[in-house]
Amino acid sequence: MKGIRRLAEHLSISIGTVSRALNGRPDVNEATRRRVLDAAAELGYVPNQAGRTLRQGTTNAVGFMMEAGADTSGNPDNFFFGVFDGVQAVLSRHQLDLVVLPCATDEDPTEYLRRMIARRLVDALIISATHRKDPRVELLNKAHVPFIALGRTGTPSDHPWIDLDFEGVANRAVDRLVAKGHRSIAVAVPSSDINLGVIFLQAYKEALARHGIAFDQSLVIYTSSSEQGGYQAAHELIGMAQRPTAILLVYELMAIGFYRGLRDAGLNPGQDVAVIAFRESPLSRFLSPALTCFRVSLRDVGIGLGESLLASMPAYADIYPQGIVRRVWPMELVEGDSDNARSS
Amino acid sequence: MKGIRRLAEHLSISIGTVSRALNGRPDVNEATRRRVLDAAAELGYVPNQAGRTLRQGTTNAVGFMMEAGADTSGNPDNFFFGVFDGVQAVLSRHQLDLVVLPCATDEDPTEYLRRMIARRLVDALIISATHRKDPRVELLNKAHVPFIALGRTGTPSDHPWIDLDFEGVANRAVDRLVAKGHRSIAVAVPSSDINLGVIFLQAYKEALARHGIAFDQSLVIYTSSSEQGGYQAAHELIGMAQRPTAILLVYELMAIGFYRGLRDAGLNPGQDVAVIAFRESPLSRFLSPALTCFRVSLRDVGIGLGESLLASMPAYADIYPQGIVRRVWPMELVEGDSDNARSS
DNA sequence: CTGAAAGCGCTTACAG
DNA sequence: CTGAAAGCGCTTACAG
């Protein structure tokens, strides 16, 4: 005999009562509950999740889908880990667990997600690395799986999402550079159709317009979000007929390669070319010159994701009554030395 | 009506036959099997995993436990993602899925693992970031959950493991530096009790001994495996009465901080202090000077982990007859410019 | 080759 | 407040 049956036998009561006691139902004698709880601890009883899932139709787990594709995992580990930590802080309030679902590089993300949904491993999902057009959104809507996206997408849908404030970043970065005399500002964005590149580029254009600077398509460098991509960006920038005096890098990892590329050509980052990169990470301040970039509390983003996801799940909607959350997350400027020099 | 019952009704056959057809059992008429397979595709039927798990006692999923603790996630994302990719390549051969279990920073790893085991979410586990003494090993043994460790541990147990060849790294690094005239070689290792630090340090001592160099405890810098840790290491090194002419850094991320720390003191990495760091990552070659370090195919390590894990699971042991694998994984030297200068 | 039935471990109306 | 029973969706001996 195993499981709840064994526990019930041990206590000479019915499995129904054991179950009710364990699950905190009010209609149980307190003395009985104590005995059950004590015996469960003593015998190391833990309910079999498959049994519960089959009966209740819920897994008590939330999935976080990740892709290893260059344009997102270029971020250091701590990006996602910071977010996980916040998500878990929320989920643990309700005995929910977070499981991360990594999509293999050789598998189509949409097919992967389809499989994971069919497997019914989780009750709800968080997706990240949203694309301009993202078929995963339709898939999740059709399957009626509650989900939230970390990142906006152009695919029409009324799902909840949280995204970083790329517009604010572009605005403040351009303002800063213009204030220091720069008029020719390049930008390096991902060459994939990941949506943040599109949003960032659009905001960059509008910021230039505010300052009466004409947008120049040739100053947009499409490259990969990695050290290598930054190196290539430097190469392209150096090769321009009129060399820009400043550049915005969407990913901080690009800065390592960009610095190197500039130096290989005898130029000094921060001096010959002002650099502002997107997200602050530990490396930002240890590079020389220290990177001017933008900070966000990953844990807070994770908490936001967790709470907003629960708000969209019927079983938790009354505890988190915020409805369908669509939120642009503010970021804070961190001044470094990479954009100090004034443009002549 | 739902699930397999619906499919069976649609075809006017029994659910038993549907199940056998779907699961590739030989005792099914081929024409029947075709009809079932076609109908399943048409109706989008996918077996409910909870039902299968309850009946079969297996989840067809493998877990990979991760900790966000500084000394391991200091690695860039691609470390674990590269490994996941290899693991998944193996698991997918058998319709097994990989789920990643991230332990929150505020939760005790052993307690977390205990919960995950009790939850019966996965059939087997991969653990990483093994410590000198690792209670998770005993826990997994006691629970009779098949597992493999990425990393050795001092905790006695006959479980399978794969670990990187820290001994080889220490040996070759010391040999190189000694050949260039260095006799005073510092080493920066994690201050936590993560086991690789212990192994690396031991191998470093033995390598010095081979060259008749006395081990000097004051040249061992205990610090965190991060940019910040590297910066501190530089600070400590600079403050030494007799400044070492070379240093071994266990994590490549340390190099960023170490370079910065040296430069802040007016010293040049690679020139005033030779640097060899441990694992090659994209940043290695974009730093200036490019880092001399050691390369490993993460995907191959993942494949090794996957196959060795399956070899330890009764259901797959006949397909992977390698028994209990305990393997030190070789690494390849990548020459950079950070250890070029000869010591005078 | 196929069907009918048992049973995996739970939770939850329903009676009492 | 507690017990007996049904049933979640599957797979698998067992009969035929």
XYZ file of C-alpha atoms (C1' of nucleotides) in Angstrom:
720
model
C 0.000 0.000 0.000
C 1.258 3.437 -0.933
C 0.380 7.068 -1.023
C -2.657 8.498 0.651
C -4.077 5.025 1.202
C -1.122 4.035 3.321
C -1.417 7.177 5.383
C -5.141 6.632 5.877
C -4.626 3.038 6.933
C -1.896 4.088 9.361
C -4.366 6.483 10.997
C -7.417 4.231 10.608
C -9.422 6.909 8.894
C -10.668 7.305 5.354
C -8.583 8.691 2.497
C -11.190 11.382 1.976
C -10.624 12.807 5.402
C -6.877 12.617 4.973
C -7.147 14.535 1.726
C -9.379 17.181 3.225
C -7.109 17.598 6.230
C -4.034 17.942 4.067
C -5.657 20.451 1.763
C -6.734 22.728 4.548
C -10.455 22.234 4.087
C -12.447 23.835 6.887
C -14.778 20.879 7.452
C -12.238 18.824 9.381
C -11.898 18.376 13.101
C -8.804 20.209 14.255
C -7.562 17.265 16.282
C -7.946 15.019 13.261
C -6.097 17.505 11.107
C -3.217 17.592 13.534
C -2.926 13.826 13.572
C -2.952 13.735 9.773
C -0.377 16.463 9.409
C 1.889 14.852 11.972
C 1.620 11.440 10.380
C 2.256 12.890 6.925
C 5.420 14.532 8.161
C 6.499 11.399 9.975
C 5.930 9.091 7.019
C 7.211 11.655 4.542
C 3.980 11.617 2.618
C 3.735 13.993 -0.333
C 0.713 13.788 -2.637
C 1.420 12.387 -6.064
C 1.146 15.254 -8.491
C -0.097 13.113 -11.363
C -3.046 11.976 -9.284
C -3.924 15.517 -8.335
C -3.495 16.782 -11.850
C -5.697 14.107 -13.295
C -8.405 14.761 -10.809
C -8.226 18.544 -10.617
C -7.137 19.321 -14.124
C -4.401 21.618 -12.896
C -0.678 21.037 -12.595
C 0.182 23.829 -10.187
C 3.131 24.718 -12.340
C 3.843 27.677 -14.581
C 6.181 27.431 -17.549
C 8.694 29.952 -18.830
C 9.633 29.320 -22.425
C 13.111 30.318 -23.467
C 14.952 30.254 -26.730
C 18.675 29.879 -27.014
C 18.679 32.018 -30.157
C 21.436 34.567 -30.268
C 19.294 37.638 -29.976
C 18.077 36.976 -26.525
C 20.449 34.673 -24.750
C 23.231 37.020 -25.596
C 22.152 38.454 -22.317
C 24.143 37.169 -19.423
C 22.540 34.461 -17.355
C 21.466 36.804 -14.686
C 18.991 38.470 -16.997
C 16.660 35.521 -16.976
C 17.663 34.358 -13.547
C 16.817 37.698 -12.099
C 13.417 37.519 -13.723
C 12.859 33.927 -12.569
C 13.551 34.951 -9.034
C 10.809 37.541 -9.092
C 8.350 35.203 -10.770
C 9.044 32.515 -8.196
C 8.556 34.946 -5.350
C 4.996 35.430 -6.567
C 4.247 31.832 -7.479
C 5.474 30.449 -4.183
C 2.734 32.380 -2.377
C 0.301 29.962 -3.981
C 2.331 26.754 -3.945
C 2.934 27.094 -7.649
C 6.259 26.060 -9.136
C 8.134 27.558 -12.029
C 9.552 25.261 -14.676
C 11.688 26.593 -17.469
C 11.130 25.177 -20.929
C 14.176 25.657 -23.128
C 13.527 25.394 -26.841
C 16.396 23.626 -28.568
C 18.162 25.627 -31.255
C 17.247 23.116 -33.936
C 13.545 23.118 -33.128
C 10.966 25.592 -34.362
C 9.781 27.640 -31.364
C 6.139 27.457 -32.356
C 6.237 23.700 -32.808
C 8.036 23.375 -29.518
C 5.412 25.421 -27.758
C 2.667 23.381 -29.378
C 4.234 20.241 -27.949
C 4.587 21.744 -24.511
C 0.980 22.872 -24.487
C -0.208 19.442 -25.569
C 1.872 17.827 -22.858
C -0.118 19.793 -20.280
C 2.932 20.156 -18.123
C 1.931 23.593 -16.890
C -1.220 25.599 -16.212
C 0.060 28.833 -17.699
C 2.991 30.154 -19.640
C 5.359 33.052 -19.869
C 6.906 33.613 -23.262
C 9.853 35.839 -23.998
C 11.827 37.014 -27.032
C 8.670 38.051 -28.815
C 8.921 38.650 -32.519
C 7.390 41.233 -34.757
C 4.938 38.597 -35.853
C 4.681 35.862 -33.277
C 2.570 32.791 -34.095
C 2.962 31.552 -30.533
C 0.426 34.145 -29.450
C -2.272 32.730 -31.702
C -1.377 29.231 -30.621
C -1.778 30.062 -26.954
C -4.995 31.939 -27.527
C -6.456 29.043 -29.480
C -5.431 26.548 -26.814
C -6.941 28.773 -24.103
C -3.775 28.596 -22.081
C -3.346 31.648 -19.846
C -0.094 33.398 -20.693
C 1.833 36.616 -20.519
C 4.527 37.849 -22.856
C 7.763 39.463 -21.802
C 7.953 41.726 -24.819
C 5.476 43.253 -27.204
C 4.534 41.818 -30.568
C 2.796 43.098 -33.657
C 0.533 40.073 -33.763
C -2.899 41.371 -32.777
C -4.216 39.830 -29.574
C -5.509 41.090 -26.273
C -3.156 39.066 -24.113
C -1.275 40.613 -21.201
C 2.316 41.674 -21.649
C 5.123 43.520 -19.944
C 7.920 45.090 -21.901
C 10.872 47.310 -21.188
C 10.601 50.984 -22.012
C 12.601 51.083 -25.224
C 10.977 54.348 -26.163
C 12.177 55.991 -22.984
C 15.646 54.606 -23.528
C 15.820 55.871 -27.091
C 14.483 59.266 -26.080
C 16.822 59.857 -23.215
C 19.832 58.451 -25.039
C 19.270 60.685 -28.039
C 18.578 63.701 -25.809
C 21.830 63.141 -23.951
C 23.887 62.793 -27.072
C 22.311 65.778 -28.773
C 22.937 67.855 -25.653
C 26.610 66.974 -25.970
C 26.667 68.205 -29.527
C 26.144 64.988 -31.441
C 24.110 65.166 -34.623
C 25.218 62.001 -36.344
C 24.111 59.109 -34.156
C 24.261 55.535 -35.367
C 22.257 52.680 -33.906
C 22.947 48.942 -33.807
C 19.856 46.731 -33.702
C 19.327 42.974 -34.055
C 19.164 41.697 -37.606
C 16.443 39.221 -36.661
C 12.795 40.212 -36.558
C 12.763 40.286 -32.794
C 10.299 43.003 -31.933
C 12.374 45.130 -29.625
C 14.594 46.122 -32.527
C 11.603 47.485 -34.392
C 10.311 49.396 -31.404
C 13.694 50.801 -30.516
C 14.377 51.933 -34.042
C 11.026 53.666 -34.319
C 11.556 55.521 -31.054
C 15.059 56.498 -32.166
C 13.638 58.020 -35.343
C 11.052 59.987 -33.440
C 13.632 61.237 -30.973
C 15.823 62.480 -33.813
C 12.842 64.200 -35.354
C 12.157 66.034 -32.120
C 15.624 67.524 -32.426
C 15.191 68.328 -36.077
C 17.735 65.726 -37.141
C 16.947 63.907 -40.362
C 16.809 60.144 -40.106
C 19.537 58.487 -42.128
C 18.936 54.821 -42.925
C 22.623 54.272 -43.553
C 23.313 54.900 -39.854
C 21.258 51.855 -38.880
C 23.489 48.849 -38.399
C 21.772 45.471 -38.355
C 23.839 42.907 -36.575
C 23.721 40.079 -34.051
C 23.246 40.792 -30.363
C 26.613 39.575 -29.241
C 30.241 40.558 -28.816
C 30.773 39.576 -32.424
C 27.867 41.760 -33.505
C 29.364 44.706 -31.678
C 32.682 44.117 -33.365
C 31.011 44.121 -36.750
C 29.115 47.273 -35.864
C 32.429 48.996 -35.149
C 33.756 47.803 -38.469
C 30.737 49.161 -40.332
C 30.760 52.426 -38.496
C 34.423 53.000 -39.215
C 33.816 52.332 -42.873
C 31.139 55.008 -43.221
C 31.962 57.954 -45.449
C 30.894 60.389 -42.744
C 31.750 58.639 -39.508
C 29.022 59.070 -36.862
C 30.191 60.542 -33.574
C 27.956 58.384 -31.424
C 26.193 55.054 -31.379
C 23.388 53.335 -29.486
C 23.853 49.627 -28.855
C 20.768 47.608 -28.100
C 22.627 44.957 -26.083
C 25.383 45.622 -23.614
C 27.346 42.592 -24.735
C 27.839 44.329 -28.055
C 29.913 46.911 -26.235
C 32.767 44.488 -25.634
C 33.141 43.790 -29.329
C 32.469 47.387 -30.262
C 35.217 48.686 -27.992
C 37.600 46.156 -29.409
C 36.687 46.954 -32.988
C 37.241 50.657 -32.417
C 40.591 50.094 -30.740
C 41.775 47.788 -33.473
C 41.283 50.770 -35.777
C 43.138 53.103 -33.471
C 40.016 54.830 -32.173
C 38.993 55.307 -28.578
C 35.514 54.410 -27.395
C 34.018 57.257 -25.421
C 36.381 59.710 -26.997
C 36.194 59.236 -30.736
C 32.782 57.655 -30.621
C 30.302 58.124 -27.792
C 28.545 54.899 -26.785
C 25.297 54.312 -24.973
C 24.175 50.728 -24.518
C 20.920 49.395 -23.432
C 20.820 47.299 -20.360
C 23.043 47.627 -17.375
C 24.796 44.461 -16.334
C 27.754 43.871 -14.049
C 30.157 44.233 -16.929
C 28.956 47.740 -17.718
C 30.968 49.431 -15.059
C 34.073 47.279 -15.403
C 34.586 48.043 -19.036
C 36.834 51.012 -19.750
C 35.322 53.431 -20.310
C 32.387 52.423 -18.100
C 29.232 52.102 -20.142
C 26.441 54.598 -19.975
C 23.374 52.402 -19.964
C 19.922 51.810 -18.479
C 19.038 49.856 -15.390
C 16.006 47.781 -14.556
C 15.276 45.615 -11.539
C 14.906 42.181 -13.059
C 13.352 40.846 -9.917
C 10.669 43.523 -10.043
C 9.970 42.697 -13.669
C 9.613 39.060 -12.619
C 7.223 39.989 -9.841
C 5.234 42.030 -12.322
C 5.117 39.114 -14.728
C 4.058 36.669 -12.040
C 1.301 38.839 -10.642
C -0.006 39.839 -14.038
C -0.048 36.237 -15.173
C -2.021 35.148 -12.122
C -4.398 38.029 -12.748
C -5.225 36.449 -16.078
C -5.897 32.998 -14.612
C -9.502 32.444 -13.536
C -8.459 30.668 -10.349
C -6.431 33.658 -9.139
C -8.157 36.599 -10.770
C -9.948 37.589 -7.572
C -6.664 37.792 -5.657
C -4.983 39.821 -8.402
C -7.740 42.034 -9.743
C -5.597 44.076 -12.107
C -7.216 42.605 -15.199
C -5.250 42.293 -18.419
C -1.961 44.032 -17.771
C -0.131 45.749 -20.615
C 2.741 47.607 -19.181
C 5.853 49.362 -20.322
C 8.473 49.015 -17.618
C 10.527 52.117 -16.823
C 14.309 52.057 -16.861
C 16.794 54.217 -15.081
C 19.753 55.922 -16.674
C 23.148 54.906 -15.322
C 25.808 57.408 -16.256
C 29.134 55.960 -17.302
C 32.133 57.387 -19.100
C 31.391 56.060 -22.537
C 29.522 59.149 -23.678
C 31.383 61.877 -21.828
C 33.219 63.606 -24.606
C 31.515 66.462 -26.384
C 31.271 66.300 -30.124
C 33.157 69.062 -31.871
C -16.591 13.260 -24.213
C -12.912 14.023 -24.383
C -9.509 12.538 -24.861
C -8.944 9.002 -25.985
C -12.580 8.151 -25.407
C -13.696 10.711 -27.938
C -11.239 9.414 -30.491
C -12.351 5.823 -29.905
C -16.006 6.750 -30.273
C -15.276 8.666 -33.457
C -13.698 5.516 -34.905
C -16.139 3.083 -33.292
C -13.379 1.037 -31.741
C -12.271 0.521 -28.161
C -9.985 2.884 -26.302
C -7.614 -0.003 -25.701
C -7.013 -0.451 -29.397
C -6.607 3.278 -29.877
C -4.001 3.357 -27.154
C -2.113 0.404 -28.574
C -2.174 1.855 -32.072
C -0.925 5.222 -30.861
C 1.845 3.691 -28.805
C 3.211 1.644 -31.644
C 2.386 -1.733 -30.167
C 2.972 -4.551 -32.649
C -0.306 -6.337 -31.969
C -2.445 -3.955 -33.977
C -3.758 -4.346 -37.514
C -1.887 -1.960 -39.759
C -5.065 -0.665 -41.370
C -6.513 0.034 -37.926
C -3.353 1.801 -36.879
C -3.503 4.051 -39.934
C -7.090 4.996 -39.241
C -6.247 5.800 -35.638
C -3.197 7.845 -36.525
C -5.100 9.780 -39.166
C -8.015 10.481 -36.857
C -5.681 11.564 -34.068
C -3.996 14.048 -36.377
C -7.327 15.261 -37.688
C -8.884 15.768 -34.261
C -5.637 17.050 -32.795
C -5.616 14.392 -30.159
C -2.619 14.340 -27.819
C -2.617 11.973 -24.850
C -3.027 13.617 -21.483
C 0.308 13.344 -19.749
C -1.189 13.146 -16.273
C -3.189 10.074 -17.268
C -0.140 8.383 -18.694
C 2.009 9.319 -15.745
C -0.475 8.003 -13.255
C -0.842 4.744 -15.066
C 2.778 4.170 -16.100
C 4.540 5.814 -13.222
C 6.784 7.755 -15.583
C 6.642 11.379 -16.663
C 8.853 11.176 -19.754
C 10.605 14.293 -18.630
C 14.091 14.902 -17.301
C 14.905 17.813 -15.015
C 17.969 20.034 -14.942
C 18.361 21.791 -11.643
C 20.023 25.176 -11.700
C 21.006 27.622 -9.053
C 21.197 31.324 -9.608
C 24.008 31.570 -7.077
C 26.849 33.786 -8.151
C 29.474 31.114 -8.554
C 27.778 29.325 -11.361
C 25.465 31.672 -13.153
C 28.319 34.080 -13.496
C 28.753 32.090 -16.641
C 27.080 33.653 -19.594
C 23.766 32.167 -20.625
C 25.224 30.181 -23.407
C 27.057 27.953 -20.976
C 23.902 26.272 -19.811
C 22.089 26.746 -23.063
C 24.831 25.004 -24.933
C 24.601 22.112 -22.517
C 20.793 22.004 -22.725
C 21.006 21.739 -26.462
C 23.142 18.637 -26.268
C 20.987 17.059 -23.588
C 17.869 17.688 -25.629
C 19.438 16.178 -28.724
C 19.743 12.914 -26.794
C 16.403 13.053 -24.993
C 14.422 13.810 -28.129
C 15.464 10.436 -29.551
C 13.222 8.898 -26.940
C 10.403 11.412 -26.791
C 11.723 12.697 -23.518
C 11.534 16.392 -22.705
C 13.932 18.523 -20.745
C 12.567 20.857 -18.101
C 14.807 23.240 -16.255
C 14.222 23.678 -12.543
C 15.607 26.984 -11.298
C 16.177 27.173 -7.571
C 15.276 30.615 -6.287
C 18.075 32.502 -4.583
C 16.214 32.625 -1.301
C 15.536 28.912 -1.153
C 17.886 26.239 0.121
C 18.958 24.101 -2.858
C 18.560 20.837 -0.990
C 15.080 21.723 0.195
C 14.180 22.832 -3.296
C 15.376 19.558 -4.742
C 13.457 17.635 -2.109
C 10.288 19.424 -3.170
C 10.929 18.780 -6.840
C 11.540 15.098 -6.218
C 8.368 14.814 -4.167
C 6.432 16.539 -6.904
C 7.432 13.727 -9.276
C 7.624 16.138 -12.152
C 10.500 14.285 -13.797
C 11.836 10.763 -14.067
C 15.469 11.698 -13.674
C 17.614 14.674 -12.827
C 20.764 16.472 -13.791
C 22.338 18.553 -11.073
C 25.050 21.132 -11.565
C 27.153 23.412 -9.434
C 28.203 20.562 -7.173
C 29.704 21.474 -3.862
C 32.540 19.975 -1.895
C 29.947 18.348 0.293
C 26.655 18.070 -1.525
C 23.633 16.779 0.393
C 21.634 16.645 -2.808
C 23.514 13.505 -3.749
C 22.357 11.648 -0.663
C 18.844 12.935 -1.168
C 18.690 11.634 -4.725
C 20.206 8.300 -3.773
C 17.734 7.858 -0.959
C 14.806 8.736 -3.208
C 16.070 6.315 -5.867
C 15.817 8.979 -8.536
C 18.260 8.368 -11.389
C 20.580 11.327 -11.764
C 23.871 12.555 -13.071
C 25.992 15.402 -11.769
C 27.704 18.000 -13.891
C 30.642 18.383 -11.558
C 32.372 16.210 -9.003
C 31.696 16.259 -5.295
C 33.458 14.997 -2.218
C 30.268 13.403 -0.933
C 30.830 9.661 -1.287
C 28.383 8.024 -3.671
C 28.609 5.841 -6.739
C 26.458 8.046 -8.940
C 27.472 8.962 -12.495
C 29.080 12.326 -13.171
C 30.800 14.325 -15.856
C 33.153 17.125 -15.005
C 35.495 19.406 -16.868
C 39.195 18.643 -16.785
C 40.334 21.200 -14.264
C 43.492 19.234 -13.641
C 44.436 19.440 -17.300
C 43.701 23.140 -17.329
C 45.809 23.810 -14.268
C 48.651 21.699 -15.602
C 48.818 23.246 -19.016
C 48.324 26.763 -17.716
C 51.125 26.442 -15.218
C 53.389 24.752 -17.786
C 52.825 27.601 -20.222
C 53.514 30.276 -17.695
C 56.593 28.583 -16.320
C 57.897 28.147 -19.854
C 57.629 31.900 -20.251
C 59.686 32.458 -17.173
C 56.989 32.976 -14.562
C 57.690 31.633 -11.095
C 55.214 33.642 -9.071
C 51.767 32.635 -10.269
C 48.621 33.705 -8.420
C 45.274 31.994 -8.702
C 41.744 33.318 -8.188
C 39.198 30.738 -7.077
C 35.614 30.982 -5.831
C 35.225 31.782 -2.175
C 32.257 29.424 -1.877
C 32.700 25.724 -1.301
C 31.857 24.907 -4.872
C 33.926 21.861 -5.659
C 35.680 22.995 -8.792
C 37.623 25.546 -6.789
C 38.998 22.805 -4.575
C 39.925 20.595 -7.501
C 41.516 23.400 -9.441
C 43.555 24.571 -6.504
C 44.843 21.090 -5.793
C 45.891 20.600 -9.406
C 47.571 24.005 -9.391
C 49.614 23.011 -6.358
C 50.706 19.779 -7.947
C 51.634 21.520 -11.175
C 53.805 23.987 -9.275
C 55.447 21.111 -7.433
C 56.341 19.461 -10.741
C 58.285 22.576 -11.580
C 59.893 22.772 -8.194
C 58.004 25.917 -7.251
C 56.942 26.169 -3.635
C 53.237 26.673 -3.055
C 52.492 30.015 -1.469
C 49.097 30.286 0.205
C 49.214 34.047 0.008
C 49.005 33.836 -3.783
C 45.579 32.210 -3.573
C 42.863 34.811 -3.962
C 39.382 33.777 -2.861
C 36.749 35.867 -4.541
C 33.408 35.741 -6.300
C 33.116 34.399 -9.827
C 32.116 37.624 -11.457
C 33.427 40.831 -12.960
C 33.434 42.274 -9.457
C 35.420 39.308 -8.191
C 38.008 39.834 -10.897
C 38.287 43.480 -9.986
C 38.898 42.568 -6.366
C 41.461 39.991 -7.405
C 43.367 42.699 -9.245
C 43.213 44.888 -6.171
C 44.564 42.123 -3.958
C 47.276 41.179 -6.388
C 48.469 44.729 -6.703
C 48.647 45.029 -2.953
C 50.945 42.046 -2.522
C 54.440 42.748 -1.223
C 55.970 40.710 -4.027
C 53.623 41.183 -6.960
C 53.042 37.933 -8.884
C 53.787 38.112 -12.602
C 50.906 35.908 -13.649
C 47.439 34.809 -12.560
C 44.972 32.042 -13.308
C 41.318 33.055 -13.237
C 38.776 30.299 -12.785
C 35.995 32.158 -14.604
C 36.380 34.167 -17.756
C 34.000 36.855 -16.528
C 36.551 37.684 -13.873
C 38.858 38.825 -16.642
C 36.750 41.892 -17.397
C 37.047 43.139 -13.842
C 40.637 42.034 -13.539
C 41.691 43.963 -16.635
C 39.917 47.015 -15.343
C 41.444 46.707 -11.913
C 44.926 46.456 -13.348
C 44.429 49.438 -15.642
C 43.022 51.569 -12.865
C 46.392 51.020 -11.175
C 48.316 51.900 -14.286
C 49.233 48.319 -15.121
C 48.672 46.503 -18.387
C 47.078 43.076 -18.467
C 49.131 40.699 -20.573
C 52.189 42.846 -20.160
C 52.621 43.531 -16.463
C 50.620 40.512 -15.426
C 50.040 37.456 -17.605
C 46.486 36.155 -17.454
C 45.049 32.767 -18.251
C 41.360 32.252 -17.660
C 39.373 29.145 -17.599
C 36.588 28.791 -20.081
C 36.476 30.256 -23.521
C 33.391 32.311 -24.237
C 32.662 34.789 -27.000
C 34.027 37.624 -24.941
C 37.425 35.992 -24.620
C 38.660 37.067 -28.002
C 37.090 40.510 -27.975
C 38.776 41.624 -24.822
C 42.098 43.383 -25.318
C 44.344 41.604 -24.910
C 42.463 38.515 -26.080
C 42.242 35.964 -23.313
C 44.242 32.789 -23.315
C 41.729 30.233 -22.126
C 40.342 26.728 -22.562
C 37.594 25.592 -24.870
C 35.008 22.891 -24.485
C 32.095 21.952 -26.710
C 29.117 22.551 -24.472
C 26.852 20.652 -26.794
C 29.105 17.602 -26.568
C 29.112 17.841 -22.800
C 25.306 17.944 -22.943
C 25.200 14.895 -25.190
C 27.514 13.117 -22.786
C 25.287 14.053 -19.858
C 22.137 12.929 -21.651
C 23.511 9.579 -22.741
C 25.139 8.855 -19.426
C 21.956 9.708 -17.586
C 19.894 7.382 -19.751
C 22.506 4.692 -19.189
C 21.700 4.880 -15.495
C 17.935 4.575 -15.995
C 16.677 0.998 -16.005
C 14.320 1.667 -18.908
C 17.157 2.794 -21.174
C 20.163 0.933 -19.819
C 20.091 -1.627 -22.610
C 20.247 1.080 -25.281
C 23.085 2.904 -23.515
C 25.178 0.112 -22.032
C 27.991 2.295 -20.761
C 27.135 1.648 -17.138
C 27.884 4.256 -14.501
C 29.811 6.984 -16.286
C 32.407 9.000 -14.393
C 34.224 11.110 -16.842
C 36.587 14.047 -16.883
C 35.954 16.056 -20.013
C 39.004 17.290 -21.916
C 39.458 20.959 -22.782
C 41.407 22.572 -25.529
C 43.834 25.436 -25.103
C 42.957 28.610 -26.989
C 45.940 30.906 -27.276
C 45.236 34.577 -26.786
C 47.449 37.560 -26.122
C 46.914 37.805 -22.406
C 49.932 35.668 -21.523
C 52.329 36.587 -24.294
C 54.915 38.603 -22.459
C 57.884 36.806 -20.958
C 58.632 37.377 -17.334
C 61.960 39.046 -16.753
C -6.037 -8.715 -33.645
C -9.632 -6.495 -30.511
C -12.624 -5.485 -26.423
C -13.864 -5.142 -21.583
C -12.151 -4.177 -17.296
C -8.988 -2.952 -13.728
C -6.457 0.416 -11.604
C -2.601 4.171 -11.239
C -3.405 8.269 -6.729
C -5.794 11.605 -5.959
C -10.183 15.101 -4.823
C -14.830 15.974 -4.195
C -19.777 15.876 -4.371
C -22.974 13.233 -1.659
C -24.918 10.849 2.464
C -25.216 10.417 6.960
C -17.333 16.123 10.950
C -16.439 11.621 8.423
C -16.891 7.685 5.086
C -17.920 5.411 0.741
C -17.852 5.962 -3.948
C -17.158 8.030 -8.372
C -14.144 9.395 -11.742
C -10.131 12.341 -13.847
C -7.416 9.850 -18.784
C -4.750 6.790 -19.621
C -2.204 1.714 -20.311
C -2.088 -3.062 -19.948
C -2.772 -7.767 -18.533
C -6.390 -10.902 -19.721
C -9.973 -13.212 -22.593
C -11.577 -14.337 -26.669
